[in-house]
Amino acid sequence: MKEHDIYEHEVLVIGGGLSGLRAALASLEEGADVAVISKVHPLRSHSVAAQGGINASLGNAPKAENDTWKDHAFDTVKGSDYLADQDAVEVMCKEAPDVVLELEHMGTVFSRLDDGKIAQRPFGGAGVPRTCYAADRTGHNLLHTLYEQNISEDLTFYNEYFVTSLVRKNGRILGCVSWDFEEGKVVGFASNVVILATGGYGRIYNRSTNALINTGDGAMLAYDVGVPLEDMEFIQFHPTTLYGSNILITEGARGEGGYLLNSEGERFMENYAPEAMELAPRDIVARAIITETEDGRAFEDEFVHLDITHLGESKIKERLPGIRQIAKDFAGIEPVQEPIPVQPGQHYSMGGIDVDTFGRTCIDGLFAVGECACVSVHGANRLGGNSLLETVVFGRRAGEKASEQLDERGSYDMNMIQEKMEEDRRMIDALLNTTEGSPYSEVMGDLRETMFEHFGVYRNEGSMKEGLLKLKQIKEDYDSIKIDNENRRFNTALVRALELRSMIKVAETVVLGSLKRKESRGSHYRRDYPERNDEKYLQHSIFTKTEDGPEVDYEEVTITQFKVKERGY
Amino acid sequence: MRLRVYRYDGKEEGYDDFTVPDKEGQTVLDALFFIQEELDDSLSFRYSCRGAVCGSCAMLIDKVPRLACRTQVQEVKEEEVDIARYQALEEGKSVSDDHILIEPLPHLEVKKDLVVDMDKFFENYGKIEPWIEAKKGLEKEHLMDPKRVRELEDYTNCIMCAACFGSCPVNGEKEGYLGPAALAKLYRFHKDPRDKRERLYLADHENGWWACDFYTNCRTVCPKDVPPNLGIGNARRELESEEDED
């Protein structure tokens, strides 16, 4: 720590989940001085909750011997409803086997086939069993592995710091400003490179599988300093989240052979995707469940059944132990004997910070990786098993690239960081000193409800316009939210209020993008425009910040080897 | 339901009582959020996944270390948890039928309310050098027997929540004791066929394997069914038989 409370590091990674830790490790191995800043201890990051697996064309499973990265790339592009950039998908799928083997060598205990190779299971939208897994705790195992590797390299961690602003000068990143939970004060960080790895914005919705901490902070930080956001309207709704708490029930449950049944006991997917059935991509299965619910074929008008009882006790205990525990702990259900009540819930943010295949943004020295970024490899709908893959492939690429450019940078510019610190100090004091108005929790609740109701699985103009008006009110309410305590140390209410600031800004782009895209593609389904319109919208949405809120523009999708076709399953 | 919650703001400590409306399926974490959002926004606690996988919210609930997110309010009074009682689980306010008692994990310094300093816990974990030396540029995975994977999973399932650390009478007595989680991790690396290092010696001392008194509180409170006591017992047997051979 230097005077004025500013720390210095060559590479600053914001976020300690899989993509952040992979990026940090890559930079450390290149000899850079690296620190990770996170609002939680890295092992508490949302990556830990990923269940089903990570895709790579290893060809280990029987009948998948001839799998290739090209097949993986085709499935990914088709799954994306042709919105993914094909050059980026190629990079990801080509590097997939290497990053998975690397993780195995670092110590991840993957599940195995009888011959001792890494086991692979079928997943939605994939032609062959391609998803490598560690039971149904794949994210947990990968995150612990990368954490272990980083502590072996003596990585510096700043845990429980909330980054409030990035600092840029002209086209260059200088560092960031953050709130230290424990000391209850603003501190600065000066660095040559900042890598954002803050995860998605799922918690702008209620009914989300996401950790409570997924509030879109990284996207907001980048957007605030002028980096465009991309494809923000594409929100993945996972078909099977546990009724009540919306905790994720992995696609692996269907990959292992689970059935979806409506209240008439029918495997209704045969009416929606007769070939792929329960293993159609997530957007299709989620819409099918909502349609069944609207047509009166759900239980209690709320949920359908995910039945895995026929898999038998031993297979459930071996392959899906985490799911069994979740069903018991959070729904009081023994899935060996009874079906699991499930409903669709927000799960993944396809959109994010506009970056290239090295994670670079338009600001020199500022990178973004993982769910907070949009490369774009998922397009309009992400396939299961591709998000863990994205984190490690692009985390590694960004970390390596970041360390290459350290020599080109000059000395740190402390003045601008101090100015920004002063500004954020005032912002936080103002929050702490406001005692009249709405509590943050009320405004946050309104936002989440609005987003789910008006920008959910099915969308249409009229409802979205109503949602837009509600969002305007929410924005006004935020300007006068109150905090009833003036503690500086570990002030949870203050941190939640700061998160809400991120959530509202990000939600504005989701709302604008959904209204402007007058077609249906992947996860974005409009009842008033039910068809895909390639002529007009085979385009990425690009959002930039202006004084009057976000503006949206459109940009070509990169197409290399896969022709745009109709998408059937 | 009433919750009696431990409070500490850096200067004064005490307990506050809050009444939370009964709700089907409500977890202790939900109840803490209700308090934080509706009754007293100065309350501090850690949280993240709310699904018993991230390990943030271990705390003492009616004198038993548990994850707040995995504990149903309505079931606290019904659930009998059979653990060895000792000073840290006896002191402070006592358990009563008309409220649920919420306190921070023992053996770790309290920073504010239910937030404890986890540094000591993670330092102990660091002492067992919990990493495999990764080789680069290898074209194939190591082959591993699925049976061995299942053995390892018993230990890799640990989420580092420190519930075991806060339940262990030995941790209560011996300041330097590595504790169940760190030892379970060490055993996990020892049993990993890919790890070629000699490792058991890292805890072959009075604050390591030999400090455990097999109260087995660790295993009872573990939300992930990790059995540190079994790993510790196995490690001791291996060390003893090595000594016999010498």
mmCIF file of C-alpha atoms in Angstrom, chain A residues 11 22-23 26-28 30 32 192-193 195 356-361 364-367 369 393-409:
data_model
loop_
_atom_site.group_PDB
_atom_site.id
_atom_site.type_symbol
_atom_site.label_atom_id
_atom_site.label_comp_id
_atom_site.label_asym_id
_atom_site.label_seq_id
_atom_site.Cartn_x
_atom_site.Cartn_y
_atom_site.Cartn_z
ATOM 1 C CA VAL A 11 -2.373 -7.069 -13.720
ATOM 2 C CA ARG A 22 -7.657 -18.920 -15.071
ATOM 3 C CA ALA A 23 -6.643 -15.495 -16.362
ATOM 4 C CA ALA A 26 -1.885 -17.431 -17.049
ATOM 5 C CA SER A 27 -0.497 -13.982 -16.223
ATOM 6 C CA LEU A 28 1.335 -15.275 -13.153
ATOM 7 C CA GLU A 30 4.262 -15.295 -17.562
ATOM 8 C CA ALA A 32 3.470 -10.728 -14.081
ATOM 9 C CA ASN A 192 -1.273 -1.696 -16.338
ATOM 10 C CA VAL A 193 -4.043 -4.111 -17.138
ATOM 11 C CA ILE A 195 -9.279 -8.000 -16.527
ATOM 12 C CA ASP A 356 -12.411 -9.954 -29.219
ATOM 13 C CA THR A 357 -11.118 -13.534 -28.958
ATOM 14 C CA PHE A 358 -8.352 -12.436 -26.584
ATOM 15 C CA GLY A 359 -10.843 -10.761 -24.276
ATOM 16 C CA ARG A 360 -9.729 -7.276 -25.337
ATOM 17 C CA THR A 361 -12.181 -4.378 -25.170
ATOM 18 C CA ASP A 364 -6.248 -0.298 -24.177
ATOM 19 C CA GLY A 365 -5.402 -2.564 -21.240
ATOM 20 C CA LEU A 366 -8.999 -3.415 -20.350
ATOM 21 C CA PHE A 367 -10.051 -7.043 -20.844
ATOM 22 C CA VAL A 369 -13.688 -12.762 -19.809
ATOM 23 C CA VAL A 393 -10.393 -20.962 -22.786
ATOM 24 C CA PHE A 394 -10.802 -17.205 -22.845
ATOM 25 C CA GLY A 395 -9.483 -16.747 -19.311
ATOM 26 C CA ARG A 396 -6.227 -18.338 -20.373
ATOM 27 C CA ARG A 397 -6.040 -16.386 -23.638
ATOM 28 C CA ALA A 398 -6.697 -13.060 -21.929
ATOM 29 C CA GLY A 399 -4.233 -13.734 -19.115
ATOM 30 C CA GLU A 400 -1.502 -14.589 -21.592
ATOM 31 C CA LYS A 401 -2.241 -11.646 -23.857
ATOM 32 C CA ALA A 402 -2.391 -9.246 -20.913
ATOM 33 C CA SER A 403 1.055 -10.164 -19.724
ATOM 34 C CA GLU A 404 2.506 -9.587 -23.210
ATOM 35 C CA GLN A 405 1.755 -5.901 -23.195
ATOM 36 C CA LEU A 406 3.044 -4.956 -19.757
ATOM 37 C CA ASP A 407 6.338 -3.567 -21.039
ATOM 38 C CA GLU A 408 4.599 -1.161 -23.349
ATOM 39 C CA ARG A 409 2.990 0.693 -20.470
#
